[in-house]
mmCIF file of C-alpha atoms in Angstrom:
data_model
loop_
_atom_site.group_PDB
_atom_site.id
_atom_site.type_symbol
_atom_site.label_atom_id
_atom_site.label_comp_id
_atom_site.label_asym_id
_atom_site.label_seq_id
_atom_site.Cartn_x
_atom_site.Cartn_y
_atom_site.Cartn_z
ATOM 1 C CA UNK A 432 0.000 0.000 0.000
ATOM 2 C CA UNK A 433 1.166 3.496 -0.844
ATOM 3 C CA UNK A 434 0.645 6.691 1.118
ATOM 4 C CA UNK A 435 -1.414 9.651 -0.066
ATOM 5 C CA UNK A 436 -1.201 12.945 1.814
ATOM 6 C CA UNK A 437 -4.311 15.113 1.562
ATOM 7 C CA UNK A 438 -4.408 18.726 2.748
ATOM 8 C CA UNK A 439 -7.636 20.650 3.343
ATOM 9 C CA UNK A 440 -7.697 24.418 3.789
ATOM 10 C CA UNK A 441 -9.823 26.476 6.131
ATOM 11 C CA UNK A 442 -12.747 26.913 3.715
ATOM 12 C CA UNK A 443 -12.999 23.117 3.404
ATOM 13 C CA UNK A 444 -13.487 22.591 7.157
ATOM 14 C CA UNK A 445 -15.563 25.677 7.979
ATOM 15 C CA UNK A 446 -18.569 24.066 9.664
ATOM 16 C CA UNK A 447 -19.959 20.620 10.452
ATOM 17 C CA UNK A 448 -21.317 19.837 6.964
ATOM 18 C CA UNK A 449 -18.053 20.742 5.268
ATOM 19 C CA UNK A 450 -16.099 18.643 7.771
ATOM 20 C CA UNK A 451 -18.407 15.695 7.005
ATOM 21 C CA UNK A 452 -17.751 16.244 3.286
ATOM 22 C CA UNK A 453 -13.984 16.139 3.907
ATOM 23 C CA UNK A 454 -14.424 12.967 5.938
ATOM 24 C CA UNK A 455 -16.208 11.311 3.006
ATOM 25 C CA UNK A 456 -13.366 12.261 0.630
ATOM 26 C CA UNK A 457 -10.752 10.907 3.038
ATOM 27 C CA UNK A 458 -12.643 7.670 3.709
ATOM 28 C CA UNK A 459 -13.259 7.055 -0.016
ATOM 29 C CA UNK A 460 -9.520 7.434 -0.649
ATOM 30 C CA UNK A 461 -8.724 4.981 2.149
ATOM 31 C CA UNK A 462 -11.187 2.418 0.811
ATOM 32 C CA UNK A 463 -9.512 2.508 -2.603
ATOM 33 C CA UNK A 464 -6.509 0.870 -0.967
ATOM 34 C CA UNK A 465 -4.108 3.637 0.060
ATOM 35 C CA UNK A 466 -2.790 4.707 3.441
ATOM 36 C CA UNK A 467 -4.062 8.244 4.072
ATOM 37 C CA UNK A 468 -2.424 11.044 6.050
ATOM 38 C CA UNK A 469 -4.499 14.229 6.248
ATOM 39 C CA UNK A 470 -3.318 17.763 7.055
ATOM 40 C CA UNK A 471 -5.893 20.406 7.933
ATOM 41 C CA UNK A 472 -5.965 24.145 8.535
ATOM 42 C CA UNK A 473 -7.971 26.059 11.120
ATOM 43 C CA UNK A 474 -11.662 26.405 10.221
ATOM 44 C CA UNK A 475 -12.653 29.415 8.105
ATOM 45 C CA UNK A 476 -11.178 32.703 9.291
ATOM 46 C CA UNK A 477 -10.451 31.473 12.822
ATOM 47 C CA UNK A 478 -6.744 32.388 12.663
ATOM 48 C CA UNK A 479 -7.653 35.976 11.751
ATOM 49 C CA UNK A 480 -10.198 36.101 14.572
ATOM 50 C CA UNK A 481 -7.626 34.855 17.083
ATOM 51 C CA UNK A 482 -5.207 37.564 15.946
ATOM 52 C CA UNK A 483 -7.921 40.201 16.415
ATOM 53 C CA UNK A 484 -8.663 38.887 19.909
ATOM 54 C CA UNK A 485 -4.991 39.217 20.802
ATOM 55 C CA UNK A 486 -5.008 42.822 19.535
ATOM 56 C CA UNK A 487 -7.939 43.571 21.828
ATOM 57 C CA UNK A 488 -5.844 42.383 24.776
ATOM 58 C CA UNK A 489 -2.538 44.062 23.947
ATOM 59 C CA UNK A 490 -0.789 46.272 21.448
ATOM 60 C CA UNK A 491 2.437 44.365 22.028
ATOM 61 C CA UNK A 492 3.634 41.268 20.201
ATOM 62 C CA UNK A 493 4.432 38.236 22.330
ATOM 63 C CA UNK A 494 5.679 35.775 19.683
ATOM 64 C CA UNK A 495 5.762 32.659 21.870
ATOM 65 C CA UNK A 496 2.249 33.243 23.197
ATOM 66 C CA UNK A 497 0.944 34.102 19.726
ATOM 67 C CA UNK A 498 2.179 30.730 18.496
ATOM 68 C CA UNK A 499 0.485 29.018 21.435
ATOM 69 C CA UNK A 500 -2.725 30.893 20.616
ATOM 70 C CA UNK A 501 -2.736 30.416 16.843
ATOM 71 C CA UNK A 502 -1.951 26.700 17.056
ATOM 72 C CA UNK A 503 -5.345 26.077 18.678
ATOM 73 C CA UNK A 504 -7.331 26.616 15.462
ATOM 74 C CA UNK A 505 -5.906 23.561 13.706
ATOM 75 C CA UNK A 506 -6.445 21.445 16.828
ATOM 76 C CA UNK A 507 -10.169 22.090 16.568
ATOM 77 C CA UNK A 508 -10.149 20.915 12.940
ATOM 78 C CA UNK A 509 -8.193 17.707 13.543
ATOM 79 C CA UNK A 510 -10.362 16.593 16.453
ATOM 80 C CA UNK A 511 -13.652 17.221 14.649
ATOM 81 C CA UNK A 512 -12.444 15.596 11.429
ATOM 82 C CA UNK A 513 -11.213 12.545 13.338
ATOM 83 C CA UNK A 514 -14.674 12.193 14.903
ATOM 84 C CA UNK A 515 -16.341 12.543 11.493
ATOM 85 C CA UNK A 516 -14.106 9.867 9.939
ATOM 86 C CA UNK A 517 -14.814 7.464 12.790
ATOM 87 C CA UNK A 518 -18.547 8.093 12.364
ATOM 88 C CA UNK A 519 -18.140 6.701 8.825
ATOM 89 C CA UNK A 520 -16.659 3.479 10.175
ATOM 90 C CA UNK A 521 -12.927 4.030 9.665
ATOM 91 C CA UNK A 522 -10.274 4.201 12.358
ATOM 92 C CA UNK A 523 -8.638 7.612 12.757
ATOM 93 C CA UNK A 524 -6.315 9.454 15.103
ATOM 94 C CA UNK A 525 -5.488 13.146 15.344
ATOM 95 C CA UNK A 526 -2.016 14.567 15.988
ATOM 96 C CA UNK A 527 -0.803 18.064 16.723
ATOM 97 C CA UNK A 528 2.248 19.205 14.784
ATOM 98 C CA UNK A 529 4.546 18.254 17.646
ATOM 99 C CA UNK A 530 2.940 14.815 18.044
ATOM 100 C CA UNK A 531 3.441 14.232 14.315
ATOM 101 C CA UNK A 532 7.148 15.007 14.668
ATOM 102 C CA UNK A 533 7.287 18.376 12.874
ATOM 103 C CA UNK A 534 10.543 19.796 14.262
ATOM 104 C CA UNK A 535 11.284 23.452 13.510
ATOM 105 C CA UNK A 536 13.903 26.070 14.241
ATOM 106 C CA UNK A 537 13.362 28.477 17.138
ATOM 107 C CA UNK A 538 11.798 31.370 15.177
ATOM 108 C CA UNK A 539 8.317 32.100 16.455
ATOM 109 C CA UNK A 540 5.492 32.987 14.020
ATOM 110 C CA UNK A 541 7.660 32.175 10.985
ATOM 111 C CA UNK A 542 9.452 28.943 11.899
ATOM 112 C CA UNK A 543 11.049 26.707 9.277
ATOM 113 C CA UNK A 544 10.867 22.925 9.318
ATOM 114 C CA UNK A 545 14.258 21.338 9.981
ATOM 115 C CA UNK A 546 13.182 17.699 10.392
ATOM 116 C CA UNK A 547 10.116 15.455 10.283
ATOM 117 C CA UNK A 548 10.252 12.597 12.785
ATOM 118 C CA UNK A 549 7.208 10.729 11.505
ATOM 119 C CA UNK A 550 7.603 7.528 13.530
ATOM 120 C CA UNK A 551 4.226 7.879 15.252
ATOM 121 C CA UNK A 552 2.514 8.708 11.971
ATOM 122 C CA UNK A 553 4.003 5.645 10.283
ATOM 123 C CA UNK A 554 3.090 3.447 13.239
ATOM 124 C CA UNK A 555 -0.577 4.498 13.152
ATOM 125 C CA UNK A 556 -0.760 4.221 9.359
ATOM 126 C CA UNK A 557 0.570 0.675 9.747
ATOM 127 C CA UNK A 558 -2.382 -0.067 12.038
ATOM 128 C CA UNK A 559 -4.765 0.910 9.262
ATOM 129 C CA UNK A 560 -5.730 4.267 10.749
ATOM 130 C CA UNK A 561 -6.266 7.526 8.922
ATOM 131 C CA UNK A 562 -3.799 9.948 10.522
ATOM 132 C CA UNK A 563 -4.995 13.557 10.777
ATOM 133 C CA UNK A 564 -2.293 16.155 11.439
ATOM 134 C CA UNK A 565 -2.611 19.811 12.416
ATOM 135 C CA UNK A 566 -1.005 21.963 9.751
ATOM 136 C CA UNK A 567 0.833 25.264 10.214
ATOM 137 C CA UNK A 568 2.569 24.217 13.441
ATOM 138 C CA UNK A 569 5.428 22.249 14.954
ATOM 139 C CA UNK A 570 7.733 22.170 17.939
ATOM 140 C CA UNK A 571 11.114 23.813 18.172
ATOM 141 C CA UNK A 572 14.388 22.273 19.297
ATOM 142 C CA UNK A 573 13.772 24.147 22.563
ATOM 143 C CA UNK A 574 10.397 22.363 23.001
ATOM 144 C CA UNK A 575 8.244 25.422 22.315
ATOM 145 C CA UNK A 576 5.161 25.371 20.080
ATOM 146 C CA UNK A 577 5.904 27.197 16.819
ATOM 147 C CA UNK A 578 3.899 28.211 13.769
ATOM 148 C CA UNK A 579 5.121 28.316 10.186
ATOM 149 C CA UNK A 580 3.598 31.574 8.966
ATOM 150 C CA UNK A 581 0.815 32.143 6.455
ATOM 151 C CA UNK A 582 0.145 29.152 4.222
ATOM 152 C CA UNK A 583 2.099 26.930 6.594
ATOM 153 C CA UNK A 584 -0.353 24.035 6.297
ATOM 154 C CA UNK A 585 0.708 23.559 2.665
ATOM 155 C CA UNK A 586 4.316 23.295 3.835
ATOM 156 C CA UNK A 587 3.348 20.790 6.554
ATOM 157 C CA UNK A 588 1.576 18.612 3.993
ATOM 158 C CA UNK A 589 4.431 18.588 1.488
ATOM 159 C CA UNK A 590 7.026 17.972 4.208
ATOM 160 C CA UNK A 591 5.037 14.987 5.481
ATOM 161 C CA UNK A 592 4.589 13.704 1.926
ATOM 162 C CA UNK A 593 8.350 13.860 1.403
ATOM 163 C CA UNK A 594 9.064 12.054 4.682
ATOM 164 C CA UNK A 595 6.416 9.384 4.077
ATOM 165 C CA UNK A 596 7.514 8.891 0.456
ATOM 166 C CA UNK A 597 3.922 9.595 -0.563
ATOM 167 C CA UNK A 598 2.684 8.871 -4.059
ATOM 168 C CA UNK A 599 1.119 12.340 -4.223
ATOM 169 C CA UNK A 600 0.298 15.321 -2.040
ATOM 170 C CA UNK A 601 -3.260 16.408 -2.806
ATOM 171 C CA UNK A 602 -4.030 20.037 -1.922
ATOM 172 C CA UNK A 603 -7.799 20.491 -1.629
ATOM 173 C CA UNK A 604 -9.072 24.050 -1.810
ATOM 174 C CA UNK A 605 -12.094 26.117 -2.858
ATOM 175 C CA UNK A 606 -10.964 26.245 -6.510
ATOM 176 C CA UNK A 607 -10.546 23.223 -8.758
ATOM 177 C CA UNK A 608 -6.970 23.874 -9.848
ATOM 178 C CA UNK A 609 -4.495 26.529 -10.887
ATOM 179 C CA UNK A 610 -5.800 28.972 -13.489
ATOM 180 C CA UNK A 611 -4.223 31.289 -16.038
ATOM 181 C CA UNK A 612 -5.473 34.130 -13.811
ATOM 182 C CA UNK A 613 -7.555 34.434 -10.660
ATOM 183 C CA UNK A 614 -10.973 33.106 -11.842
ATOM 184 C CA UNK A 615 -12.745 35.259 -9.255
ATOM 185 C CA UNK A 616 -11.413 38.341 -11.079
ATOM 186 C CA UNK A 617 -11.101 36.986 -14.632
ATOM 187 C CA UNK A 618 -14.128 34.770 -15.451
ATOM 188 C CA UNK A 619 -12.623 33.581 -18.752
ATOM 189 C CA UNK A 620 -9.446 32.272 -17.080
ATOM 190 C CA UNK A 621 -8.619 28.654 -17.974
ATOM 191 C CA UNK A 622 -7.481 25.836 -15.730
ATOM 192 C CA UNK A 623 -3.923 24.666 -16.388
ATOM 193 C CA UNK A 624 -3.639 20.844 -16.239
ATOM 194 C CA UNK A 625 0.140 20.667 -15.674
ATOM 195 C CA UNK A 626 2.642 23.165 -14.269
ATOM 196 C CA UNK A 627 6.323 22.696 -13.498
ATOM 197 C CA UNK A 628 7.713 23.301 -10.022
ATOM 198 C CA UNK A 629 9.649 26.306 -11.305
ATOM 199 C CA UNK A 630 6.577 27.923 -12.882
ATOM 200 C CA UNK A 631 4.460 27.365 -9.779
ATOM 201 C CA UNK A 632 7.225 28.668 -7.540
ATOM 202 C CA UNK A 633 7.392 31.905 -9.518
ATOM 203 C CA UNK A 634 3.604 32.221 -9.547
ATOM 204 C CA UNK A 635 3.384 31.681 -5.781
ATOM 205 C CA UNK A 636 6.130 34.221 -5.169
ATOM 206 C CA UNK A 637 4.410 36.868 -7.302
ATOM 207 C CA UNK A 638 0.909 36.736 -5.871
ATOM 208 C CA UNK A 639 -0.863 33.472 -6.753
ATOM 209 C CA UNK A 640 -2.550 32.463 -3.485
ATOM 210 C CA UNK A 641 -3.459 28.879 -4.363
ATOM 211 C CA UNK A 642 -0.181 27.519 -2.915
ATOM 212 C CA UNK A 643 2.429 28.687 -0.438
ATOM 213 C CA UNK A 644 5.826 29.320 -2.091
ATOM 214 C CA UNK A 645 7.719 27.436 0.622
ATOM 215 C CA UNK A 646 5.619 24.324 0.028
ATOM 216 C CA UNK A 647 6.394 24.404 -3.700
ATOM 217 C CA UNK A 648 10.117 24.766 -2.979
ATOM 218 C CA UNK A 649 9.894 21.786 -0.603
ATOM 219 C CA UNK A 650 8.127 19.759 -3.292
ATOM 220 C CA UNK A 651 10.720 20.693 -5.914
ATOM 221 C CA UNK A 652 13.640 19.661 -3.710
ATOM 222 C CA UNK A 653 12.122 16.317 -2.692
ATOM 223 C CA UNK A 654 10.313 15.625 -6.004
ATOM 224 C CA UNK A 655 6.858 15.418 -4.407
ATOM 225 C CA UNK A 656 4.040 15.546 -7.016
ATOM 226 C CA UNK A 657 1.311 17.993 -5.972
ATOM 227 C CA UNK A 658 -2.278 17.745 -7.179
ATOM 228 C CA UNK A 659 -4.332 20.917 -6.555
ATOM 229 C CA UNK A 660 -8.050 20.123 -6.657
ATOM 230 C CA UNK A 661 -11.453 21.152 -5.295
ATOM 231 C CA UNK A 662 -12.979 19.933 -2.047
ATOM 232 C CA UNK A 663 -16.427 20.292 -3.565
ATOM 233 C CA UNK A 664 -16.210 18.752 -7.062
ATOM 234 C CA UNK A 665 -14.414 15.490 -7.949
ATOM 235 C CA UNK A 666 -12.826 16.754 -11.192
ATOM 236 C CA UNK A 667 -9.144 16.442 -12.014
ATOM 237 C CA UNK A 668 -7.283 19.542 -10.928
ATOM 238 C CA UNK A 669 -3.778 20.821 -11.696
ATOM 239 C CA UNK A 670 -0.645 18.688 -11.353
ATOM 240 C CA UNK A 671 2.585 20.340 -10.235
ATOM 241 C CA UNK A 672 5.641 18.208 -10.916
ATOM 242 C CA UNK A 673 8.742 17.863 -13.043
ATOM 243 C CA UNK A 674 8.008 18.580 -16.692
ATOM 244 C CA UNK A 675 10.255 17.083 -19.410
ATOM 245 C CA UNK A 676 12.355 19.732 -21.146
ATOM 246 C CA UNK A 677 11.439 18.466 -24.606
ATOM 247 C CA UNK A 678 7.728 19.160 -24.151
ATOM 248 C CA UNK A 679 6.254 22.048 -26.110
ATOM 249 C CA UNK A 680 5.699 24.763 -23.538
ATOM 250 C CA UNK A 681 3.724 28.022 -23.650
ATOM 251 C CA UNK A 682 5.712 31.237 -23.365
ATOM 252 C CA UNK A 683 3.349 32.493 -20.643
ATOM 253 C CA UNK A 684 1.653 30.137 -18.176
ATOM 254 C CA UNK A 685 -0.399 32.563 -16.087
ATOM 255 C CA UNK A 686 -0.803 36.148 -14.927
ATOM 256 C CA UNK A 687 -0.476 36.833 -11.200
ATOM 257 C CA UNK A 688 -0.835 39.950 -9.093
ATOM 258 C CA UNK A 689 -0.106 41.183 -5.594
ATOM 259 C CA UNK A 690 -2.307 43.873 -4.032
ATOM 260 C CA UNK A 691 0.312 44.412 -1.328
ATOM 261 C CA UNK A 692 2.709 46.247 -3.635
ATOM 262 C CA UNK A 693 2.692 49.795 -4.980
ATOM 263 C CA UNK A 694 4.829 51.780 -7.400
ATOM 264 C CA UNK A 695 5.916 55.302 -6.481
ATOM 265 C CA UNK A 696 7.618 57.555 -9.028
ATOM 266 C CA UNK A 697 9.599 60.545 -7.734
ATOM 267 C CA UNK A 698 10.097 63.218 -10.380
ATOM 268 C CA UNK A 699 12.667 66.011 -10.777
ATOM 269 C CA UNK A 700 15.326 64.307 -8.641
ATOM 270 C CA UNK A 701 18.660 66.133 -9.096
ATOM 271 C CA UNK A 702 21.195 63.993 -10.969
ATOM 272 C CA UNK A 703 23.934 64.202 -8.333
ATOM 273 C CA UNK A 704 25.746 61.447 -6.402
ATOM 274 C CA UNK A 705 24.152 60.818 -3.002
ATOM 275 C CA UNK A 706 20.715 62.286 -3.734
ATOM 276 C CA UNK A 707 19.030 58.931 -4.461
ATOM 277 C CA UNK A 708 20.694 57.391 -1.416
ATOM 278 C CA UNK A 709 19.365 60.173 0.787
ATOM 279 C CA UNK A 710 15.814 59.728 -0.541
ATOM 280 C CA UNK A 711 15.777 55.972 -0.137
ATOM 281 C CA UNK A 712 17.368 56.144 3.325
ATOM 282 C CA UNK A 713 14.480 58.333 4.458
ATOM 283 C CA UNK A 714 11.934 56.024 2.849
ATOM 284 C CA UNK A 715 13.543 53.033 4.560
ATOM 285 C CA UNK A 716 13.283 54.762 7.929
#
């Protein structure tokens, strides 16, 4: 039996009915004959709501306590999904990031995975259980709870897929693949069936929100095939993997954008050494 890692984002587990839908997808995969490891995000906008609650308490940043706080969202998802899977007659067990062996560096709120000690995950998979892991979080070498930053659940899923030598890492989301543009803004955008790691990495880095850039880099290094697909329709999505060089390739794969950037043009700047440095020093401050 091979392992499949399936990751479900916050929109896929936002409420009881959606969690039951995810449970059916997971159980159907298991009954086709594969071992299944599932990674889930916090439900809906819970992470944002937790951040807002912290802001109501204090204007200061307490990185260690923020990680402790934000890690609770995924714990809700894993427990509820485990219950839903067991209601369908399959054995399941939920793990926090630390219980699953996600070891990180000591940076709070933006930790990087340094090792995956998946012994417990492998042991439970060997018992025929569906293993459900909290994404976005791990434990540092100093035994503190850490979080991986925005989109960290994608990175958790790919890292586990690499460690478990998974056949594929399936990323389930609210869109049915990667498109030539954001379909919510460009209705005529087309789904792309196959994208190389390098193309997806550039798209993720320049504004495409369907995948976290760190997860794509992880997949490229460890040659983990990623299949981006919808939680709500069973259609084939977009495959992200190595693409043979001799294939005919389009010049442009997709158009991405980032609303967090702006262009400022400063006119009539004197053409003298040191002027630009003075301007940009002030801007940097």
